[in-house]
Structures are given as structure tokens and as C-alpha cells.
Short mmCIF file of C-alpha atoms and ligand atoms in Angstrom, two decimals:
data_model
loop_
_atom_site.label_atom_id
_atom_site.label_comp_id
_atom_site.label_asym_id
_atom_site.label_seq_id
_atom_site.Cartn_x
_atom_site.Cartn_y
_atom_site.Cartn_z
CA MET A 23 -1.24 -21.71 -13.16
CA ASN A 24 -1.49 -19.19 -15.93
CA GLY A 25 -2.68 -20.61 -19.23
CA LYS A 26 0.00 -18.97 -21.33
CA ARG A 27 2.84 -20.47 -19.38
CA ILE A 28 1.30 -23.92 -19.36
CA ASP A 29 1.05 -23.64 -23.14
CA ARG A 30 4.69 -22.68 -23.54
CA ARG A 31 6.05 -25.15 -21.01
CA MET A 32 3.81 -27.98 -22.23
CA PHE A 33 4.74 -27.25 -25.82
CA LEU A 34 8.41 -27.21 -25.06
CA LYS A 35 8.14 -30.33 -22.95
CA THR A 36 6.10 -32.40 -25.34
CA THR A 37 7.36 -31.48 -28.78
CA ALA A 38 10.37 -33.34 -30.14
CA ALA A 39 11.28 -30.07 -31.81
CA GLY A 40 11.44 -28.41 -28.42
CA ALA A 41 14.95 -27.14 -28.90
CA LEU A 42 14.05 -25.61 -32.25
CA ALA A 43 10.87 -24.17 -30.84
CA PHE A 44 12.81 -22.37 -28.13
CA PRO A 45 12.16 -18.76 -28.93
CA MET A 46 15.73 -17.61 -29.35
CA ILE A 47 17.66 -16.31 -32.24
CA VAL A 48 20.82 -18.18 -31.36
CA ARG A 49 21.87 -21.77 -31.03
CA SER A 50 21.70 -23.02 -27.48
CA SER A 51 25.46 -23.56 -27.25
CA ALA A 52 25.77 -19.79 -27.17
CA LEU A 53 24.13 -19.89 -23.78
CA GLY A 54 27.11 -21.64 -22.31
CA LYS A 55 26.03 -23.47 -19.17
CA ALA A 56 22.42 -22.49 -19.80
CA GLY A 57 22.73 -24.26 -23.15
CA THR A 58 23.18 -27.54 -21.32
CA VAL A 59 19.83 -27.14 -19.61
CA ALA A 60 16.89 -28.41 -21.66
CA PRO A 61 14.74 -25.57 -23.04
CA SER A 62 11.72 -26.84 -21.12
CA GLU A 63 13.69 -26.49 -17.88
CA ARG A 64 14.96 -22.97 -18.55
CA VAL A 65 13.34 -19.97 -16.96
CA THR A 66 13.31 -17.02 -19.33
CA MET A 67 13.51 -13.59 -17.73
CA GLY A 68 13.09 -9.91 -18.47
CA PHE A 69 14.41 -7.05 -16.30
CA ILE A 70 12.30 -3.95 -15.68
CA GLY A 71 14.57 -1.23 -14.35
CA VAL A 72 18.29 -1.86 -14.83
CA GLY A 73 19.87 0.78 -12.65
CA GLY A 74 22.04 -0.10 -9.66
CA MET A 75 19.96 -2.88 -8.12
CA GLY A 76 18.32 -4.11 -11.32
CA THR A 77 21.73 -4.69 -12.88
CA ASN A 78 22.91 -6.36 -9.70
CA ASN A 79 19.90 -8.68 -9.72
CA MET A 80 20.41 -9.37 -13.41
CA ARG A 81 23.98 -10.49 -12.77
CA ALA A 82 22.76 -12.81 -10.01
CA PHE A 83 20.18 -14.38 -12.34
CA LEU A 84 22.72 -14.62 -15.19
CA ALA A 85 24.77 -16.81 -12.87
CA GLN A 86 21.92 -19.34 -12.63
CA PRO A 87 22.57 -22.07 -15.22
CA ASP A 88 18.88 -22.62 -15.92
CA VAL A 89 17.94 -18.96 -16.42
CA GLN A 90 18.03 -17.23 -19.78
CA VAL A 91 17.79 -13.44 -19.91
CA LEU A 92 15.79 -12.37 -22.98
CA ALA A 93 15.17 -8.67 -22.42
CA VAL A 94 15.83 -5.57 -20.36
CA CYS A 95 13.90 -2.34 -20.11
CA ASP A 96 14.70 1.14 -18.81
CA PRO A 97 13.88 4.72 -19.83
CA VAL A 98 17.59 5.38 -19.37
CA ARG A 99 19.45 4.40 -22.54
CA ALA A 100 22.89 4.72 -20.96
CA SER A 101 24.36 7.42 -18.86
CA GLU A 102 27.89 8.28 -17.99
CA GLU A 103 26.68 10.65 -15.29
CA TYR A 104 24.68 7.82 -13.84
CA GLY A 105 27.71 5.54 -13.93
CA HIS A 106 29.81 7.95 -11.88
CA TRP A 107 27.27 7.78 -9.12
CA TYR A 108 28.11 4.16 -8.52
CA LYS A 109 31.64 4.12 -9.87
CA LYS A 110 33.33 2.79 -6.78
CA GLY A 111 30.81 0.30 -5.55
CA TRP A 112 29.66 -1.15 -8.83
CA ASN A 113 32.80 -1.80 -10.87
CA GLY A 114 32.44 1.42 -12.79
CA ALA A 115 29.65 -0.01 -14.92
CA TRP A 116 27.23 2.36 -16.57
CA PHE A 117 23.59 1.57 -16.09
CA GLY A 118 20.58 1.74 -18.36
CA ARG A 119 19.12 -0.58 -20.99
CA GLU A 120 22.02 -0.57 -23.45
CA PRO A 121 24.77 -1.40 -20.94
CA ALA A 122 22.49 -4.03 -19.39
CA ALA A 123 21.82 -5.70 -22.74
CA ARG A 124 25.56 -5.62 -23.40
CA ILE A 125 26.28 -7.30 -20.08
CA VAL A 126 23.90 -10.12 -21.03
CA GLU A 127 25.24 -10.55 -24.55
CA ASP A 128 28.89 -10.40 -23.41
CA ASP A 129 28.15 -12.93 -20.69
CA TYR A 130 26.58 -15.44 -23.08
CA ALA A 131 29.27 -14.86 -25.69
CA HIS A 132 31.94 -15.45 -23.04
CA LYS A 133 30.27 -18.61 -21.78
CA ALA A 134 29.95 -19.96 -25.31
CA GLY A 135 33.55 -19.07 -26.04
CA SER A 136 32.34 -17.75 -29.40
CA GLY A 137 32.84 -14.04 -28.86
CA GLN A 138 29.40 -13.33 -30.34
CA TYR A 139 25.86 -13.39 -29.00
CA LYS A 140 22.86 -11.34 -30.00
CA GLY A 141 19.49 -11.84 -28.43
CA CYS A 142 18.83 -9.54 -25.49
CA ALA A 143 16.16 -7.02 -26.43
CA ALA A 144 16.29 -3.54 -24.86
CA TYR A 145 12.96 -1.74 -24.38
CA VAL A 146 12.00 1.72 -23.19
CA ASP A 147 8.46 0.69 -22.27
CA PHE A 148 7.98 -2.22 -19.83
CA ARG A 149 4.66 -3.08 -21.49
CA ASP A 150 6.57 -4.27 -24.57
CA LEU A 151 8.60 -6.60 -22.38
CA ILE A 152 5.56 -7.89 -20.50
CA ALA A 153 3.72 -8.50 -23.81
CA ARG A 154 6.27 -11.14 -24.82
CA ASP A 155 4.86 -14.64 -24.46
CA ASP A 156 8.30 -16.19 -24.33
CA ILE A 157 9.22 -14.48 -21.02
CA ASP A 158 8.36 -16.51 -17.92
CA ALA A 159 9.42 -14.12 -15.19
CA VAL A 160 10.30 -10.49 -14.60
CA CYS A 161 12.52 -8.73 -12.12
CA ILE A 162 11.25 -5.28 -11.14
CA ALA A 163 13.88 -2.86 -9.81
CA THR A 164 12.44 0.49 -10.79
CA PRO A 165 11.96 3.35 -8.32
CA ASP A 166 9.21 2.42 -5.86
CA HIS A 167 6.45 4.50 -7.50
CA TRP A 168 6.42 2.04 -10.41
CA HIS A 169 6.53 -1.28 -8.54
CA ALA A 170 2.78 -1.84 -8.18
CA ILE A 171 1.83 -0.98 -11.77
CA CYS A 172 4.58 -3.17 -13.22
CA ALA A 173 3.84 -6.04 -10.83
CA ILE A 174 0.10 -6.05 -11.46
CA GLN A 175 0.54 -5.92 -15.24
CA ALA A 176 3.16 -8.67 -15.09
CA ALA A 177 0.91 -10.84 -12.91
CA ALA A 178 -2.02 -10.35 -15.30
CA ALA A 179 0.25 -11.54 -18.12
CA GLY A 180 1.13 -14.66 -16.11
CA LYS A 181 4.72 -13.70 -15.33
CA ASP A 182 6.35 -14.76 -12.08
CA ILE A 183 7.77 -11.75 -10.28
CA TYR A 184 10.89 -10.84 -8.34
CA CYS A 185 10.06 -7.35 -7.05
CA GLU A 186 12.48 -5.16 -5.19
CA LYS A 187 11.73 -3.86 -1.75
CA PRO A 188 10.03 -1.67 -0.68
CA MET A 189 7.26 -3.58 -2.40
CA THR A 190 5.08 -0.52 -2.95
CA LEU A 191 4.69 3.22 -2.46
CA THR A 192 1.40 2.93 -0.55
CA ILE A 193 -0.52 0.43 1.56
CA ALA A 194 -3.41 0.27 -0.94
CA GLU A 195 -0.98 -0.60 -3.73
CA GLY A 196 0.42 -3.45 -1.63
CA ARG A 197 -3.00 -5.01 -1.12
CA ALA A 198 -3.72 -4.67 -4.87
CA VAL A 199 -0.43 -6.40 -5.77
CA ALA A 200 -1.13 -9.21 -3.28
CA GLU A 201 -4.58 -9.74 -4.78
CA ALA A 202 -3.22 -9.81 -8.34
CA VAL A 203 -0.55 -12.34 -7.38
CA ARG A 204 -3.23 -14.58 -5.89
CA GLN A 205 -5.68 -14.08 -8.72
CA TYR A 206 -3.18 -15.01 -11.42
CA HIS A 207 -1.36 -17.70 -9.39
CA VAL A 208 2.08 -16.31 -10.06
CA VAL A 209 5.18 -16.84 -7.94
CA PHE A 210 6.37 -13.70 -6.14
CA GLN A 211 9.60 -12.94 -4.33
CA THR A 212 10.12 -9.62 -2.53
CA GLY A 213 13.73 -8.40 -2.77
CA THR A 214 14.26 -8.52 0.99
CA GLN A 215 17.26 -10.82 0.70
CA ARG A 216 17.82 -11.11 4.46
CA ARG A 217 15.02 -13.71 4.31
CA SER A 218 17.59 -15.90 2.59
CA SER A 219 20.31 -15.36 5.18
CA GLN A 220 21.38 -18.02 7.64
CA LEU A 221 22.32 -15.29 10.14
CA TYR A 222 18.89 -13.65 10.24
CA ARG A 223 17.10 -16.99 10.20
CA PHE A 224 19.13 -17.99 13.27
CA ILE A 225 18.34 -14.74 15.11
CA CYS A 226 14.64 -15.07 14.30
CA GLU A 227 14.60 -18.70 15.43
CA VAL A 228 16.30 -17.67 18.70
CA VAL A 229 13.55 -15.12 19.30
CA ARG A 230 10.70 -17.33 18.09
CA ASN A 231 11.77 -20.19 20.33
CA GLY A 232 11.75 -18.02 23.45
CA ARG A 233 15.51 -18.02 24.08
CA ILE A 234 15.28 -14.35 25.18
CA GLY A 235 11.98 -15.01 26.98
CA LYS A 236 8.94 -13.12 25.74
CA LEU A 237 9.79 -10.55 23.07
CA GLN A 238 9.16 -7.07 24.49
CA ARG A 239 10.92 -4.64 22.20
CA ALA A 240 12.61 -4.71 18.81
CA LEU A 241 14.80 -1.86 17.61
CA VAL A 242 15.48 -1.22 13.93
CA ALA A 243 18.15 1.51 13.81
CA ILE A 244 18.53 2.78 10.25
CA GLY A 245 21.16 5.09 8.79
CA PRO A 246 20.49 8.75 7.98
CA ASN A 247 20.05 10.00 4.41
CA ASN A 248 23.26 9.19 2.57
CA LYS A 249 22.99 11.92 -0.09
CA GLN A 250 23.11 15.67 0.27
CA ALA A 251 19.97 17.47 -0.89
CA PRO A 252 20.54 20.12 -3.58
CA PRO A 253 20.28 23.72 -2.28
CA SER A 254 16.71 24.87 -1.61
CA ASP A 255 16.90 27.31 -4.56
CA TRP A 256 17.62 24.43 -6.98
CA LYS A 257 16.82 25.12 -10.62
CA PRO A 258 15.27 22.71 -13.12
CA MET A 259 17.74 21.13 -15.53
CA PRO A 260 17.28 20.20 -19.18
CA VAL A 261 16.21 16.58 -19.58
CA PRO A 262 19.25 14.62 -20.79
CA GLU A 263 19.00 13.03 -24.22
CA TRP A 264 19.56 9.56 -22.75
CA LEU A 265 16.45 9.71 -20.55
CA ASP A 266 12.76 9.26 -21.44
CA TYR A 267 11.66 11.43 -18.51
CA GLU A 268 7.91 10.87 -19.03
CA MET A 269 8.48 7.13 -18.69
CA TRP A 270 10.56 7.72 -15.57
CA LEU A 271 7.92 9.93 -13.91
CA GLY A 272 4.97 7.75 -14.99
CA PRO A 273 2.22 7.82 -12.34
CA ALA A 274 4.00 10.42 -10.16
CA PRO A 275 2.88 14.06 -10.30
CA TRP A 276 4.57 16.00 -13.09
CA ALA A 277 7.68 17.82 -11.86
CA PRO A 278 10.56 19.56 -13.62
CA TYR A 279 13.68 17.50 -14.21
CA HIS A 280 16.65 17.69 -11.88
CA LYS A 281 19.29 14.98 -11.74
CA ASP A 282 18.82 14.57 -7.99
CA ARG A 283 15.15 13.77 -8.49
CA CYS A 284 15.89 10.62 -10.43
CA LEU A 285 18.68 8.12 -10.32
CA TYR A 286 19.27 6.60 -6.88
CA THR A 287 18.21 9.83 -5.09
CA PHE A 288 14.53 9.24 -5.94
CA ARG A 289 14.61 7.59 -2.49
CA PHE A 290 14.42 11.02 -0.90
CA GLY A 291 11.46 12.30 -2.91
CA ALA A 292 8.12 11.45 -1.29
CA ASP A 293 6.41 11.22 -4.70
CA TYR A 294 8.63 8.24 -5.57
CA SER A 295 9.58 6.57 -2.30
CA GLY A 296 9.25 6.60 1.47
CA GLY A 297 12.83 7.70 2.26
CA GLN A 298 15.05 5.68 4.57
CA THR A 299 11.93 4.47 6.41
CA THR A 300 11.04 2.29 3.45
CA ASN A 301 14.51 2.01 1.90
CA LEU A 302 16.42 0.66 4.92
CA GLY A 303 13.42 0.08 7.17
CA ALA A 304 11.93 -2.42 4.72
CA HIS A 305 14.80 -4.82 5.49
CA GLY A 306 14.89 -4.46 9.28
CA ILE A 307 11.16 -4.27 9.88
CA ASP A 308 10.78 -7.39 7.75
CA ILE A 309 13.14 -9.21 10.12
CA VAL A 310 11.10 -8.04 13.13
CA GLN A 311 7.93 -9.38 11.48
CA TRP A 312 9.72 -12.72 10.98
CA ALA A 313 11.04 -12.86 14.55
CA ASN A 314 7.68 -11.87 16.01
CA GLY A 315 5.71 -14.42 13.98
CA THR A 316 3.47 -11.72 12.52
CA ASP A 317 4.11 -12.24 8.80
CA ASP A 318 0.44 -12.25 7.88
CA THR A 319 -0.66 -9.38 10.10
CA GLY A 320 0.69 -6.17 11.61
CA PRO A 321 0.70 -3.86 14.60
CA VAL A 322 -2.42 -2.38 16.18
CA GLU A 323 -0.96 1.02 17.02
CA ILE A 324 1.59 3.34 15.47
CA GLU A 325 3.07 6.41 17.14
CA ASP A 326 5.31 9.25 16.04
CA LEU A 327 8.23 9.71 18.46
CA GLY A 328 9.66 12.84 16.85
CA GLY A 329 10.16 12.22 13.14
CA GLU A 330 11.37 15.24 11.17
CA PHE A 331 10.78 16.27 7.57
CA PRO A 332 12.46 18.99 5.47
CA THR A 333 10.49 22.20 5.15
CA ASP A 334 11.54 22.93 1.56
CA GLY A 335 13.74 21.66 -1.25
CA LEU A 336 13.82 18.71 -3.59
CA PHE A 337 14.21 16.04 -0.91
CA THR A 338 10.93 15.65 0.95
CA THR A 339 11.14 12.39 2.92
CA ALA A 340 11.95 12.21 6.64
CA THR A 341 15.42 13.43 7.63
CA LYS A 342 14.97 11.91 11.07
CA VAL A 343 12.95 8.72 11.45
CA HIS A 344 11.52 7.85 14.83
CA PHE A 345 8.32 5.92 15.44
CA ARG A 346 6.96 3.05 17.51
CA ALA A 347 4.57 0.27 16.51
CA ARG A 348 2.77 -1.87 19.08
CA TYR A 349 1.55 -5.40 18.33
CA ALA A 350 -1.48 -7.14 19.83
CA ASN A 351 0.89 -9.65 21.51
CA GLY A 352 2.44 -6.82 23.54
CA ALA A 353 5.71 -6.57 21.59
CA GLU A 354 6.76 -3.14 20.38
CA LEU A 355 8.93 -2.13 17.46
CA VAL A 356 10.92 1.10 17.45
CA CYS A 357 12.42 2.33 14.19
CA ARG A 358 14.76 5.28 14.36
CA THR A 359 17.61 7.06 12.58
CA GLN A 360 20.96 6.19 14.14
CA GLU A 361 24.52 6.24 12.80
CA ASP A 362 25.33 2.68 13.90
CA GLU A 363 22.69 0.61 12.17
CA ILE A 364 21.56 -2.36 14.26
CA TYR A 365 18.67 -4.73 14.73
CA ARG A 366 18.09 -5.53 18.39
CA PHE A 367 15.59 -7.81 20.12
CA GLU A 368 14.93 -7.48 23.86
CA GLY A 369 12.98 -10.10 25.77
CA THR A 370 12.05 -10.81 29.38
CA GLU A 371 15.14 -13.04 29.77
CA GLY A 372 17.79 -11.65 27.45
CA TRP A 373 18.59 -9.77 24.30
CA ILE A 374 20.28 -10.30 20.95
CA GLN A 375 21.53 -7.73 18.46
CA VAL A 376 23.44 -7.55 15.20
CA PRO A 377 24.83 -4.64 13.16
CA THR A 378 23.07 -4.58 9.80
CA TYR A 379 26.26 -4.90 7.75
CA SER A 380 28.14 -7.53 9.74
CA ASP A 381 27.44 -10.90 11.30
CA GLU A 382 28.84 -10.06 14.75
CA ILE A 383 26.07 -11.01 17.10
CA THR A 384 26.15 -9.63 20.64
CA CYS A 385 23.70 -11.07 23.14
CA GLN A 386 22.80 -11.82 26.71
CA PRO A 387 23.19 -14.55 27.79
CA GLU A 388 26.36 -15.23 25.79
CA SER A 389 25.27 -18.85 25.33
CA LEU A 390 22.68 -17.72 22.79
CA LYS A 391 25.43 -17.53 20.19
CA THR A 392 25.86 -21.27 20.18
CA THR A 393 22.35 -22.34 21.01
CA VAL A 394 21.00 -25.18 18.90
CA ILE A 395 17.39 -25.17 17.76
CA GLY A 396 16.06 -28.63 18.52
CA PRO A 397 14.14 -30.79 16.08
CA ASP A 398 10.82 -30.16 17.88
CA GLU A 399 11.25 -26.41 18.00
CA ILE A 400 10.22 -23.77 15.48
CA HIS A 401 12.31 -23.89 12.31
CA LEU A 402 11.78 -21.07 9.87
CA TYR A 403 11.76 -21.20 6.07
CA GLU A 404 15.22 -22.09 4.86
CA SER A 405 16.75 -20.42 1.83
CA ASN A 406 20.37 -19.44 1.46
CA ASP A 407 20.20 -17.72 -1.92
CA HIS A 408 17.33 -15.36 -2.63
CA HIS A 409 17.62 -15.43 -6.44
CA ARG A 410 18.06 -19.21 -6.59
CA ASN A 411 15.08 -19.62 -4.29
CA PHE A 412 12.93 -17.64 -6.74
CA VAL A 413 13.99 -19.81 -9.69
CA ASP A 414 13.39 -23.01 -7.72
CA CYS A 415 9.92 -21.83 -6.73
CA ILE A 416 9.08 -20.97 -10.34
CA LYS A 417 9.71 -24.61 -11.11
CA THR A 418 7.97 -26.14 -8.10
CA ARG A 419 5.23 -23.47 -7.94
CA GLY A 420 6.06 -23.37 -4.22
CA GLN A 421 6.09 -20.45 -1.81
CA THR A 422 9.21 -18.27 -1.92
CA ALA A 423 11.26 -17.06 1.05
CA ALA A 424 9.62 -13.61 0.86
CA PRO A 425 6.19 -14.04 -0.73
CA VAL A 426 3.86 -11.19 -1.55
CA GLU A 427 1.93 -11.07 1.74
CA VAL A 428 5.20 -10.93 3.67
CA GLY A 429 6.49 -8.09 1.48
CA HIS A 430 3.23 -6.22 1.78
CA ARG A 431 2.88 -6.60 5.55
CA SER A 432 6.47 -5.50 6.21
CA VAL A 433 6.35 -2.42 4.04
CA THR A 434 2.93 -1.57 5.47
CA ILE A 435 4.64 -0.87 8.81
CA CYS A 436 7.13 1.45 7.08
CA HIS A 437 4.23 3.30 5.46
CA LEU A 438 2.35 3.44 8.78
CA GLY A 439 5.44 4.94 10.40
CA ASN A 440 5.72 7.60 7.70
CA ILE A 441 2.02 8.47 8.07
CA ALA A 442 2.24 8.71 11.88
CA MET A 443 5.37 10.90 11.64
CA GLN A 444 3.80 13.08 8.96
CA LEU A 445 0.66 13.62 11.10
CA LYS A 446 2.71 13.79 14.33
CA SER A 447 0.19 11.38 15.82
CA LYS A 448 -0.49 8.17 17.67
CA LEU A 449 -2.95 6.13 15.60
CA ARG A 450 -4.92 2.90 16.00
CA TRP A 451 -4.51 0.43 13.14
CA ASP A 452 -6.74 -2.51 12.26
CA PRO A 453 -4.43 -5.02 10.50
CA VAL A 454 -7.39 -7.11 9.28
CA ALA A 455 -9.35 -4.31 7.62
CA GLU A 456 -6.09 -2.47 6.87
CA LEU A 457 -7.62 0.80 8.02
CA PHE A 458 -6.96 3.33 10.77
CA THR A 459 -9.82 3.17 13.24
CA ASP A 460 -9.46 6.65 14.68
CA SER A 461 -8.36 8.97 11.91
CA HIS A 462 -10.08 9.80 8.67
CA GLU A 463 -7.10 11.98 7.71
CA ALA A 464 -4.69 9.07 8.10
CA ASN A 465 -6.95 6.85 5.98
CA THR A 466 -6.72 9.36 3.13
CA LEU A 467 -2.96 8.63 3.05
CA LEU A 468 -3.38 4.91 2.40
CA SER A 469 -3.48 5.47 -1.35
CA ARG A 470 -2.49 8.17 -3.82
CA ALA A 471 -3.86 9.49 -7.08
CA MET A 472 -1.87 8.45 -10.13
CA ARG A 473 -1.11 10.77 -13.02
CA SER A 474 -3.15 9.91 -16.09
CA PRO A 475 -3.10 7.58 -17.99
CA TRP A 476 -1.51 5.41 -15.30
CA HIS A 477 -3.65 3.46 -12.85
CA LEU A 478 -3.42 0.17 -11.00
N1 NAD B 29 17.30 -5.35 -2.00
C1 NAD B 29 18.21 -4.43 -1.82
O1 NAD B 29 19.10 -4.54 -0.99
C2 NAD B 29 18.15 -3.17 -2.65
C3 NAD B 29 19.30 -2.38 -2.81
C4 NAD B 29 19.20 -1.24 -3.61
C5 NAD B 29 18.00 -0.91 -4.20
N2 NAD B 29 16.91 -1.68 -3.99
C6 NAD B 29 15.63 -1.29 -4.60
O2 NAD B 29 15.73 -1.36 -6.02
C7 NAD B 29 14.93 -0.34 -6.60
C8 NAD B 29 15.79 0.49 -7.54
O3 NAD B 29 16.77 1.15 -6.78
P1 NAD B 29 18.18 1.55 -7.41
O4 NAD B 29 19.06 1.93 -6.32
O5 NAD B 29 18.61 0.48 -8.34
O6 NAD B 29 17.76 2.85 -8.22
P2 NAD B 29 18.30 3.34 -9.63
O7 NAD B 29 17.81 4.72 -9.82
O8 NAD B 29 19.75 3.06 -9.69
O9 NAD B 29 17.58 2.35 -10.66
C9 NAD B 29 16.23 2.40 -10.99
C10 NAD B 29 16.14 2.23 -12.49
O10 NAD B 29 14.76 2.10 -12.85
C11 NAD B 29 14.59 2.82 -14.05
N3 NAD B 29 13.19 3.13 -14.31
C12 NAD B 29 12.47 4.24 -13.98
N4 NAD B 29 11.23 4.15 -14.48
C13 NAD B 29 11.18 2.97 -15.16
C14 NAD B 29 10.18 2.33 -15.94
N5 NAD B 29 8.97 2.89 -16.13
N6 NAD B 29 10.46 1.15 -16.51
C15 NAD B 29 11.69 0.57 -16.37
N7 NAD B 29 12.68 1.14 -15.66
C16 NAD B 29 12.42 2.32 -15.04
C17 NAD B 29 15.45 4.07 -13.85
O11 NAD B 29 15.69 4.75 -15.04
C18 NAD B 29 16.70 3.46 -13.22
O12 NAD B 29 17.63 3.07 -14.18
C19 NAD B 29 14.33 0.46 -5.46
O13 NAD B 29 13.02 0.05 -5.21
C20 NAD B 29 15.25 0.14 -4.31
O14 NAD B 29 14.62 0.23 -3.05
C21 NAD B 29 16.97 -2.81 -3.26
#
């Protein structure tokens, strides 16, 4: 375990003045329920990236009685424009560091019944948050091009990490994050929350225990791009006063500001993300890895089946996803764009499928729906709350539901699919060496240069 954390935990555990030593500005009663948890048992957290998902994660961690949120960080101060984007789905909240800090302070004030709480710092630069010795864990929910840098720096500082999917922008970044997590012995949870779903655990156990015979084909049908690209003659816009654009771009190539480059829609810019292949594919492909029992490895072949990319404009990721991966055990995985999003597993003796946003399983034979996995059969990791699971593992130092190797191996397949579609090729992949064995060109796409001064 990291020396710094041992020092803080040991100090808090062993000193009679533990409560006084707790590095907060306020009395513990202001923490409401969290105030009833001994300081030595509290997990202190900082949030890097408090847009849509970061704020959502933050609310989930605020609900944990033994978590205390000490800081948030975002190059967005607060944006009304940004808020409109999410208005319907996200209670009309504005995002950015100031609204996020207010959510924390209002929450603790409400829980204390005092009407007043101060003590959530709001940073522009994540390095200031990571530098704080009193923060045990971070949640990273920035655009994907930042995940690896933030995760590696957090690991080196001994912080446990909840990192949103897709874990990285490139395969090389994923391996570097996995190595850092191992080197610094930190707990890591990838934000693929279907790993903490009873429904998906059941489906994977059905497949793993041979109820559909031998797995032959898995289909991950992902939705098309859900935002309209700006016209191809788009013009740069002035950088809004609420945004530190340099800190948003970071390691990505410099590019003029346009609102559709940044908030939420970064998903469709290949400098920042892998499009729906990594955005939606990261969830479904992760479930295929789980069902196929290939969490620590990957396919041996990847083939473009007709992926399409825009020829110009601001959005540069695939507009039509279609690729196939083949595993050494003979199973194949097809990922494609399709309006009705489903995950489907076909075996030699049956099939099972579920729409991605409902729990209505359809299958053959019908009896699969009520099948019981016996005590001597394969039972997969059980977690029913992804955020709670992370906090529990911080305390036990145990393995999370979606540890770093799992996150890396799943997103690797998304990246492989993007590379195969980009090169319009069928490629051989060595999942041990993590190299293509038949294409130098494809190997050049395993990593990307970072804009100075940023590096892994
Ligand atoms: N698990 C899920 O179901 C799920 C759902 C949605 C999003 N996500 C993931 O969460 C991540 C964020 O997506 P989003 O939809 O919230 O996007 P978003 O644009 O709403 O939020 C990203 C935030 O990160 C901030 N940011 C940019 N650079 C930063 C930096 N250097 N330091 C700190 N903050 C920085 C942005 O300003 C923005 O506020 C993505 O990786 C996405 O794939 C996961």
C-alpha cells in the first residue's frame, strides 16, 4: 500500500486526537451521516471532471455515508450553455466546478440541518487536487483523452481511482495505466457499471456455464451518433470566459474552439475519444469479455466489416460501426451500429439476448430465464452497486468489480475495431504482446503523440 495513505490512516487510527486531526475545516456534525462515521473509516474523495457523468458519480459517492468529498476540479467554471445540453435528463443542473462544489456544500449543509457548510475546494488544475495528501481517492470523468494522464498521476500519488469508461484513448495508454496501478498498489474501478448489475451477471453466468452450449457469436449492437455534427463549413468560436480551453485540450493537438468540440460532443472527435465504438461499445464489449471468460486477454483477429467515417467536418469518429473480432476459443464478437441496441449471445444449443436499456431477456430455450446456477457451477464476481463496491474495496484493498486489467482489455477491443475500420483491414492481433503481427501501419496506431508539455 502507498506510504502516504498508511501514514494518514495510521495517524487517524492511532491518535486520540483523530477527530481533531481530520483535515477538514468544519465540525464533523456538518457531514450529517458521514459525521457519524469515525474519521479513520471515512474515504475522502476528489472529483476530476464534473460534467454530466462526473457530477452523476459525485452524487452517488455523496450518498455513501462513509465518503467525504473534499474537492472538485474542472476547467469549466460553470456554464449555462452547458446546462441546457442536459436540461431534461439531469434535473436542469449546470455543470462545472462551481456548481459541483455547491452541490457538495448544500448536501452536507442539508444533512447537518445547519444550512451552512464550507469545505469543498474547486480547482482548475487536477494536479492541485492530486497534490493534496488528505484525499484518498479520485473519480476521473474527464473526456477520454485525459483519463490516462490523470490516472497515472493519481496512482503515483497513492490515490485509489474510479475511472470512467472508456478507460483510455489508446491501447498503449491502457497498458501504462495498468502498470501504474500495479506499481503503486492502488485500487481501481473502471466505470463500466454493468459489472455491478445482477442482470448482466446472470446472463454471463448462463453463457459461462454452457446453458446455450458453446458460445459461437456475440453481437453488441450500439446506437448511432446521437448528436448532429455542425455543418462542414463550421467556423471557430470565441472561447467562453467560463472555460480554460488550454486545460480542456491538454495533450490533444491544438484546435480552434467550437462548442461542439467540447462538452459531451467530444465523443465524436477522434482526438478526444473513439466515438460510439468506445462510448457505447465499452459497455457491451466488456460484457462479452465477461461472458466469454477472456477478461485477462483478447481476440486474435480483428476485421472491418464496412465501418464508415466522415470525410470532413468537426466530427471525425465512425458514423457507422461494423467490425468482427475472433477469439482463440473460436467465439466471435460482432459490434455494429443498429437502432435497437442489444447484446446477444448465440451458442451451439441456444441463444440469449437483452436490449441495453431494459431487463427484458429473450432467449431460446425459454427455460433459460429461470435457470438456477448451481453451487458447483461458475459464479461470477458479485457486486450490486458499482460505487459502493469501489468504497468497500478501498477499505479491504480487495479487487473491484471492474479492475484495471478488465477495463484495459475491454477497451482494447474497441480500439482494435476502430483501427481495423480505419485501415479497412483484417488484422492479426497478439493479445499477449499487445501487438499486431501482420501490420506495421496498424502498430503505429497503438499510441499517439501528446501535445507538450503533457506526457504519460
Ligand atoms: N459509465 C457511464 O455510463 C458513462 C456515461 C456517460 C459518460 N461516461 C464517461 O464519462 C466521461 C465524461 O463524459 P461526460 O458525458 O460527463 O462529458 P462532459 O463533457 O459532460 O464532462 C467532462 C468534463 O470534464 C471536464 N474536463 C476537461 N478537461 C479536464 C481536465 N483537464 N481536468 C478536469 N476536468 C476536465 C470538462 O470540462 C467537462 O466538464 C467520458 O469518458 C464518458 O465516456 C460514462
